PDB file of C-alpha atoms in Angstrom:
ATOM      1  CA  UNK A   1      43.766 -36.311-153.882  1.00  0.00           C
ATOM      2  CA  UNK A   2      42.600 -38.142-156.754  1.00  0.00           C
ATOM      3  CA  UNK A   3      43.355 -35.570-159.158  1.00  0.00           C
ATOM      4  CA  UNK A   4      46.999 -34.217-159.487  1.00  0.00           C
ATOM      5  CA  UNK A   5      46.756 -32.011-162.962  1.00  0.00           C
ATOM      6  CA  UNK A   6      43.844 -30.605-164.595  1.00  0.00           C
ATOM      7  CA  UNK A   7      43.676 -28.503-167.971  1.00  0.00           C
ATOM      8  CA  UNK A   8      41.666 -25.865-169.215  1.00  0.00           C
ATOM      9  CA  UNK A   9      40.903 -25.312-173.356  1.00  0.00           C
ATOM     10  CA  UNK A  10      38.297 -22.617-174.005  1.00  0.00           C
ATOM     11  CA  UNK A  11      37.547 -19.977-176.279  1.00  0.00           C
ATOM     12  CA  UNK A  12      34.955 -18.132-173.614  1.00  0.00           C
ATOM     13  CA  UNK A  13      37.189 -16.147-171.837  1.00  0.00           C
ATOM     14  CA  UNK A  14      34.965 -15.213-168.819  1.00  0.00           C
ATOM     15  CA  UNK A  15      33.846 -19.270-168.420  1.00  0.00           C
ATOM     16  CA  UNK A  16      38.124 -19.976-167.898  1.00  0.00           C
ATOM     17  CA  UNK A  17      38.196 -17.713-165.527  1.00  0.00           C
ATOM     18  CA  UNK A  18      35.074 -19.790-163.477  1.00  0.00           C
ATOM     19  CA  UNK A  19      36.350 -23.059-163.764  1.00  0.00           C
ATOM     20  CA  UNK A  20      39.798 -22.213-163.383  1.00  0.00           C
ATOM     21  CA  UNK A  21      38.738 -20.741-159.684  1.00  0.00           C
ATOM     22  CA  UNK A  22      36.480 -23.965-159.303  1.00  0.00           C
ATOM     23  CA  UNK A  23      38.840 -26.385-159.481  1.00  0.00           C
ATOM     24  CA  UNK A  24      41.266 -24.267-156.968  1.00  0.00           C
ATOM     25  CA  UNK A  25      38.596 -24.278-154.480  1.00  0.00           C
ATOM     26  CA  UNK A  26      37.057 -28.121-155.006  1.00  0.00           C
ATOM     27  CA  UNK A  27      40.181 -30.106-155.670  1.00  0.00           C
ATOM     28  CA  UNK A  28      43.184 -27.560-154.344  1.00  0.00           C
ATOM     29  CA  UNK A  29      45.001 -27.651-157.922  1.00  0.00           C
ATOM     30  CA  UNK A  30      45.987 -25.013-160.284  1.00  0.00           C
ATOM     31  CA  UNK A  31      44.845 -25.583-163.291  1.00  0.00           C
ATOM     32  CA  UNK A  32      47.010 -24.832-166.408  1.00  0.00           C
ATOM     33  CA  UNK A  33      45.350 -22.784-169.542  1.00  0.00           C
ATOM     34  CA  UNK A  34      46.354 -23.661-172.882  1.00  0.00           C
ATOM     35  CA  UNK A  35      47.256 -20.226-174.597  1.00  0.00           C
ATOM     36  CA  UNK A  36      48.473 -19.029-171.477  1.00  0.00           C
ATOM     37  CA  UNK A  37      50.221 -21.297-169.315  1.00  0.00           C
ATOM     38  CA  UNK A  38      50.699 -24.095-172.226  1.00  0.00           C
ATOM     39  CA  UNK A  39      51.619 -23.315-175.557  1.00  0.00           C
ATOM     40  CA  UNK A  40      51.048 -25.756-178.278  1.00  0.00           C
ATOM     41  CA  UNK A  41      54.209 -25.632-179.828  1.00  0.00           C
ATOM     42  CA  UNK A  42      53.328 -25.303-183.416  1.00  0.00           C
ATOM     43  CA  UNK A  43      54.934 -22.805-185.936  1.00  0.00           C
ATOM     44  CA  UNK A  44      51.305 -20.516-186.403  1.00  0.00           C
ATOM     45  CA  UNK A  45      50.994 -19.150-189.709  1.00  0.00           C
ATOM     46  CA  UNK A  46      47.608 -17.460-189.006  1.00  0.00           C
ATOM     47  CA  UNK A  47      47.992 -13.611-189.586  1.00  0.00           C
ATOM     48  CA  UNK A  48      46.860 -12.810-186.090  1.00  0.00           C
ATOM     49  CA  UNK A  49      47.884 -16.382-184.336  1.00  0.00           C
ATOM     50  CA  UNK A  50      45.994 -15.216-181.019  1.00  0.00           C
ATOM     51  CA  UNK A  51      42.825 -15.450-183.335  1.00  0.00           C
ATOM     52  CA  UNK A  52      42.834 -19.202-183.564  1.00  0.00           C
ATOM     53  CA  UNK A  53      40.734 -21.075-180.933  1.00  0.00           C
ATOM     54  CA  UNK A  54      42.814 -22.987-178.805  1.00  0.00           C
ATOM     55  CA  UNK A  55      41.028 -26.261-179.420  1.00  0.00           C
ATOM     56  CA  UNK A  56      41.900 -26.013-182.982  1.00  0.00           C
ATOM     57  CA  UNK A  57      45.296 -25.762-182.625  1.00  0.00           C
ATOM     58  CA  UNK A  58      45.012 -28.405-180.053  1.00  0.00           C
ATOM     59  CA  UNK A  59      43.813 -30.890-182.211  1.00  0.00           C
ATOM     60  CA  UNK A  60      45.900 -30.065-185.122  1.00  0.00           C
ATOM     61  CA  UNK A  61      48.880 -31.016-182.771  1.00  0.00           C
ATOM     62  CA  UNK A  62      47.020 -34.181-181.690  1.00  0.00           C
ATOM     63  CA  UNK A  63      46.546 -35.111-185.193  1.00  0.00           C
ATOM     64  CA  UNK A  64      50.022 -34.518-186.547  1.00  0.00           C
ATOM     65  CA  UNK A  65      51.531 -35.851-183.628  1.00  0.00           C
ATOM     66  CA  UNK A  66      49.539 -39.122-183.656  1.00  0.00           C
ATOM     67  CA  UNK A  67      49.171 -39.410-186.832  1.00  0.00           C
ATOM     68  CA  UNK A  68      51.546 -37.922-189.181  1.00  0.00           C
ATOM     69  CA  UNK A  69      51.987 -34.828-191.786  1.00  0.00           C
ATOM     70  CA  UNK A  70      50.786 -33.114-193.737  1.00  0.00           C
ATOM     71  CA  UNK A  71      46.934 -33.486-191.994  1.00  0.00           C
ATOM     72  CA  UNK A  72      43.718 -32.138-192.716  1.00  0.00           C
ATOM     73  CA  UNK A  73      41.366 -32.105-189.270  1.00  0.00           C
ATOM     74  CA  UNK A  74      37.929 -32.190-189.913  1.00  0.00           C
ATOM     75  CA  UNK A  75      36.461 -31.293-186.131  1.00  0.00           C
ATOM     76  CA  UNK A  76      32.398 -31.636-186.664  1.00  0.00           C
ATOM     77  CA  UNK A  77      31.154 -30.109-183.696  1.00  0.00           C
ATOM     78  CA  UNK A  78      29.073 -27.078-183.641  1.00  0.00           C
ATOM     79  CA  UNK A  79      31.011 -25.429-186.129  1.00  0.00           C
ATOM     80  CA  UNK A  80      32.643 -27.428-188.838  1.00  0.00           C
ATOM     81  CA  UNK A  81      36.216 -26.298-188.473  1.00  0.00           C
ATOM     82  CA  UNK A  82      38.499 -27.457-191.045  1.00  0.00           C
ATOM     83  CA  UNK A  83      42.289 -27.396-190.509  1.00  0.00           C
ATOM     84  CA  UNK A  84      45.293 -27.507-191.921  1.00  0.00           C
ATOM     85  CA  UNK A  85      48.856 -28.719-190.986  1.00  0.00           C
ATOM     86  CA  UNK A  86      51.870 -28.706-193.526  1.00  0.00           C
ATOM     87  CA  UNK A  87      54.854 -31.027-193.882  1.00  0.00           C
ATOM     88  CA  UNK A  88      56.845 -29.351-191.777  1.00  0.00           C
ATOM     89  CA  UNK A  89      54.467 -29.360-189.115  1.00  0.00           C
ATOM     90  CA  UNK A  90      53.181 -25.332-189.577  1.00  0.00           C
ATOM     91  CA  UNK A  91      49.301 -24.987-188.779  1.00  0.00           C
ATOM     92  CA  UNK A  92      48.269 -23.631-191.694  1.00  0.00           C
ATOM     93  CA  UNK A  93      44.671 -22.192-191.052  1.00  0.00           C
ATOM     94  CA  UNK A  94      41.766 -23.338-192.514  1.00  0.00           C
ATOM     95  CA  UNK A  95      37.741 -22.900-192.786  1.00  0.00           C
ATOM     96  CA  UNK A  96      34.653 -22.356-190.724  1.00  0.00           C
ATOM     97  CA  UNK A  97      31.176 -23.441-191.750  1.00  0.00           C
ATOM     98  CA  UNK A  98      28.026 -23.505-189.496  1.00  0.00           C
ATOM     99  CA  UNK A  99      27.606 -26.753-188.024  1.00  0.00           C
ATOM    100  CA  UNK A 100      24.947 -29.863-188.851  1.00  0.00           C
ATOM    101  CA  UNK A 101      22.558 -29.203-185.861  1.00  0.00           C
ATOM    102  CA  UNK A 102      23.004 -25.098-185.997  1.00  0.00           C
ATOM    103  CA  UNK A 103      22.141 -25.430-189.896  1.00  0.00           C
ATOM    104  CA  UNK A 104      19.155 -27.420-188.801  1.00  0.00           C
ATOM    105  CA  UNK A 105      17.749 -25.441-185.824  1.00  0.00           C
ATOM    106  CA  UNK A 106      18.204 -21.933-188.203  1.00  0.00           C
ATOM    107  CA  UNK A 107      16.047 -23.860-190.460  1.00  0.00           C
ATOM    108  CA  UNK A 108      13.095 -24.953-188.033  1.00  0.00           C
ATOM    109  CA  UNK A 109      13.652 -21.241-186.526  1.00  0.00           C
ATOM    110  CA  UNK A 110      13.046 -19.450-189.588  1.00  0.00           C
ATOM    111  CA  UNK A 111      10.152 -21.634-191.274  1.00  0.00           C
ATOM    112  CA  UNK A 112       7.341 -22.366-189.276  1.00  0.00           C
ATOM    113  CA  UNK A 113       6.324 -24.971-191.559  1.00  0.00           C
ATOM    114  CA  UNK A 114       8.897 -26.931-191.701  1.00  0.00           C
ATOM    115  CA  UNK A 115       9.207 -30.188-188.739  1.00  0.00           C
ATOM    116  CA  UNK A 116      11.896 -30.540-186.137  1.00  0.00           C
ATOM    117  CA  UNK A 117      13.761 -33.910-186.939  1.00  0.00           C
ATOM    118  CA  UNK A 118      16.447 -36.144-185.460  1.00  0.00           C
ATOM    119  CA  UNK A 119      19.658 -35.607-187.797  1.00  0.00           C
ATOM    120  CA  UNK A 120      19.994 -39.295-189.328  1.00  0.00           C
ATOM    121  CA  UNK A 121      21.307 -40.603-192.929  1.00  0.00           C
ATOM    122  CA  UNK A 122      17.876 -40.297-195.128  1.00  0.00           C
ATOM    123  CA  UNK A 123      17.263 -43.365-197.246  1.00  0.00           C
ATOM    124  CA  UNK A 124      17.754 -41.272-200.563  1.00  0.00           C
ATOM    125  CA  UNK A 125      19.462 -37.911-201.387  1.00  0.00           C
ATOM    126  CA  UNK A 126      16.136 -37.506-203.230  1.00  0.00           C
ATOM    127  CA  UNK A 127      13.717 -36.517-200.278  1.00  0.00           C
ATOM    128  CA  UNK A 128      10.122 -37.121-200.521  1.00  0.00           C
ATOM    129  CA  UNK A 129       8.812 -35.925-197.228  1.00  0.00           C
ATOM    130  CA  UNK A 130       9.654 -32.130-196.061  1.00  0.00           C
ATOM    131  CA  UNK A 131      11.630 -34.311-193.619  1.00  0.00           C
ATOM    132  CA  UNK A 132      13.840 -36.624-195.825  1.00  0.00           C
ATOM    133  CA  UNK A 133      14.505 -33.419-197.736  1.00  0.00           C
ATOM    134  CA  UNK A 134      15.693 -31.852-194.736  1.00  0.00           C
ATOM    135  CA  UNK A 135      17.591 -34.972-193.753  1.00  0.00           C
ATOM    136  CA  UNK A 136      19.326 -35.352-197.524  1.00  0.00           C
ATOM    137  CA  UNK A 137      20.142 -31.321-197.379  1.00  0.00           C
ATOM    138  CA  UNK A 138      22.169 -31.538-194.089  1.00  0.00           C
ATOM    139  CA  UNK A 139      23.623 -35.719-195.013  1.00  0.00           C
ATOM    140  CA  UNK A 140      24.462 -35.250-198.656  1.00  0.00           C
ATOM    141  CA  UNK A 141      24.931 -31.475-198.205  1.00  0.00           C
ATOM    142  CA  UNK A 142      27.809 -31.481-195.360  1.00  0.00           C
ATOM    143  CA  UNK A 143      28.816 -34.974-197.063  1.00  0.00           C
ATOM    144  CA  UNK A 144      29.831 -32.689-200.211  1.00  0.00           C
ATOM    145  CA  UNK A 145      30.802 -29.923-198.229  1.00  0.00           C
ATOM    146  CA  UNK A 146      33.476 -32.135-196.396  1.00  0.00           C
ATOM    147  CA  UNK A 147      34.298 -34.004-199.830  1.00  0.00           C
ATOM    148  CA  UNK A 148      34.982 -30.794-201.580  1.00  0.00           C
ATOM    149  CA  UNK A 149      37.319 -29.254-198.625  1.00  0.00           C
ATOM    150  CA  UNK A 150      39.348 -31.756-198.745  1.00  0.00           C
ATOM    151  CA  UNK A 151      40.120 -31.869-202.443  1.00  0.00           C
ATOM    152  CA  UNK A 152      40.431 -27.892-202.171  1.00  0.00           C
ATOM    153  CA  UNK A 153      42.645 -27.989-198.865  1.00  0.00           C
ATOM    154  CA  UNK A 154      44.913 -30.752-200.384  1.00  0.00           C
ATOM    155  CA  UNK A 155      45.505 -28.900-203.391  1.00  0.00           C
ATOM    156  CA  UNK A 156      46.928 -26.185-201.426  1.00  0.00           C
ATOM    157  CA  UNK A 157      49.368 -28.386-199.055  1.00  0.00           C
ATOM    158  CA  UNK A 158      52.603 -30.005-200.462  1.00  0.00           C
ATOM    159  CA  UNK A 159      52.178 -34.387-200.116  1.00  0.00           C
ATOM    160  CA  UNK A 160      49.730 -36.472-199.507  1.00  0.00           C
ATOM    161  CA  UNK A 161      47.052 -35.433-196.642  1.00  0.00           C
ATOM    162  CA  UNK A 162      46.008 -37.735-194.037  1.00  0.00           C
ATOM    163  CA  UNK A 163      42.576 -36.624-193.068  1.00  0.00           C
ATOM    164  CA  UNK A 164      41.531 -37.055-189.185  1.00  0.00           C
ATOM    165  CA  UNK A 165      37.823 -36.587-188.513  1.00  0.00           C
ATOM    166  CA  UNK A 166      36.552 -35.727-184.804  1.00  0.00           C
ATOM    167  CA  UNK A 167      33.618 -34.005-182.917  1.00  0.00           C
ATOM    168  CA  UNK A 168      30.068 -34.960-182.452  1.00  0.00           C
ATOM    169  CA  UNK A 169      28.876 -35.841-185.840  1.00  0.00           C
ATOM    170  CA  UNK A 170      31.908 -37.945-187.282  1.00  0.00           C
ATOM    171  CA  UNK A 171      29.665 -40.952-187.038  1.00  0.00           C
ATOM    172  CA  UNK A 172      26.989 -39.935-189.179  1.00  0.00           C
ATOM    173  CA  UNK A 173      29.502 -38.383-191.841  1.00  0.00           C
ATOM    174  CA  UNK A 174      32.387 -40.978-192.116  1.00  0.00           C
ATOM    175  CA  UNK A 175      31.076 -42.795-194.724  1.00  0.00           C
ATOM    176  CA  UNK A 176      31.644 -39.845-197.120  1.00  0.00           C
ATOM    177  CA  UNK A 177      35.452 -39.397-196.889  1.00  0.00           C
ATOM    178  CA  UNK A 178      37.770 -42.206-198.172  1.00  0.00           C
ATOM    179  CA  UNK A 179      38.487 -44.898-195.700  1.00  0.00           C
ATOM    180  CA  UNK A 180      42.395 -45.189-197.292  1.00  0.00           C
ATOM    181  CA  UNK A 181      43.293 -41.499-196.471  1.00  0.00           C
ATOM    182  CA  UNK A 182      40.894 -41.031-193.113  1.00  0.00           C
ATOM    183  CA  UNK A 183      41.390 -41.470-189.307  1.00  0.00           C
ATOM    184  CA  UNK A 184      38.224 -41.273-187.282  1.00  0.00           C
ATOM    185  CA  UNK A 185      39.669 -40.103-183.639  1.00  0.00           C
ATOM    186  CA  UNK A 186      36.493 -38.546-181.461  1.00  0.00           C
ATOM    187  CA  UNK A 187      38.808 -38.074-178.922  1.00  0.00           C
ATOM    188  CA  UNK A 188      41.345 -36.199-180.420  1.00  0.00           C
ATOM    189  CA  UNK A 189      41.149 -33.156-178.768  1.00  0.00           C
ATOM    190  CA  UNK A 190      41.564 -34.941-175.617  1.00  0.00           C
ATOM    191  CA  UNK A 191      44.247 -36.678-177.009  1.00  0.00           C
ATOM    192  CA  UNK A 192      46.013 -33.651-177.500  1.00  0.00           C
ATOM    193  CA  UNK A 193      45.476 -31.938-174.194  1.00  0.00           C
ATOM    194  CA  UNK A 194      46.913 -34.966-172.605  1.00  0.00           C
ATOM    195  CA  UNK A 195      50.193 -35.141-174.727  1.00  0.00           C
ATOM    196  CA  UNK A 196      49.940 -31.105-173.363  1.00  0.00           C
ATOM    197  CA  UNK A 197      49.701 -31.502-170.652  1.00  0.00           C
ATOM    198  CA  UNK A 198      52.485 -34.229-170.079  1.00  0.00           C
ATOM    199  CA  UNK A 199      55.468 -32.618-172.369  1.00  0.00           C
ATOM    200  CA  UNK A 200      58.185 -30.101-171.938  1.00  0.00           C
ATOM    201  CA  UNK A 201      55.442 -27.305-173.545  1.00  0.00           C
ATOM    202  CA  UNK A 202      54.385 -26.756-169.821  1.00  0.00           C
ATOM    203  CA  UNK A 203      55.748 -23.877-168.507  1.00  0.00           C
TER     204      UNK A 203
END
């Protein structure tokens, strides 16, 4: 067929399961599960490794493999997941924040007054509609947000920090982390699944 190898990264359980089964019975290939069948071979300094979402530690090897350590991944997807990778290569951990569009939806959910917008840069950080003061809270606010991790995060990792941004809103937020120290890779994830997928980490 056309398809010779297919990989699976989830952190739904039940939905690996599904599409693991689907691709068996549509294109007649086992499909490998990273976690299970591929390891990312990364020294995992989490207290309970198993707790880490697979994607995270996916990119954090796509990102230190492509790009050099130490690394800071910004992945801006639903969550904002912030992680870290030392010098020697160790995933470090990291943060967790709500993400731009879940921040914005809570909002429109929880005051009826308030409008449902398309997330955009606002002209000003000082709004003068309901809706540029939305659009300046979730811009500047995440802007800062992502500013300040970094300067935190570095603090706490021995050399200088490349910083790779990825996920949905990278776009929109790029302009707020230093073009000198920042990759912008929205396929990263991808990235790393493929150099996965095609190294010795296959069992």
């Amino acid at each position: 067929g056309v398809f010779q190898k297919a990989v699976i990264c989830s952190v739904v359980p039940a939905a690996v399961s599904i599409v693991k089964s689907e691709i068996k019975a549509e294109l007649g290939i086992r499909a490998l599960v990273i976690g299970e069948d591929i390891k990312v071979p990364m020294n995992n300094k989490y207290k309970n490794p198993r707790q880490v979402g697979q994607d995270r530690l996916v990119g954090a090897y796509a990102a230190m493999t492509l790009y050099g350590k130490p690394t800071i991944i910004i992945d801006l997807g639903t969550a904002i997941t912030f992680d870290a990778v030392s010098q020697k290569g160790e995933y470090l951990g990291g943060a967790i924040v709500p993400g731009i569009r879940l921040s914005a939806e809570s909002l429109f959910l929880k005051t009826a007054l308030l409008p449902q917008i398309d997330i955009k840069a606002p002209n000003s950080v000082i709004g003068r509609t309901t809706q540029e003061s939305i659009l300046s809270g979730l811009f500047y606010g995440y802007g800062s947000l992502c500013r300040g991790f970094i300067d935190l995060i570095a603090k706490q990792i021995k050399g200088k920090p490349k910083v790779v941004m990825t996920g949905g809103h990278t776009q929109l937020m790029k302009k707020f982390i230093n073009r000198d120290i920042r990759v912008v890779d929205e396929e990263l994830v991808f990235k790393g699944l493929d150099l996965l997928l095609n190294s010795k980490s296959a069992v």
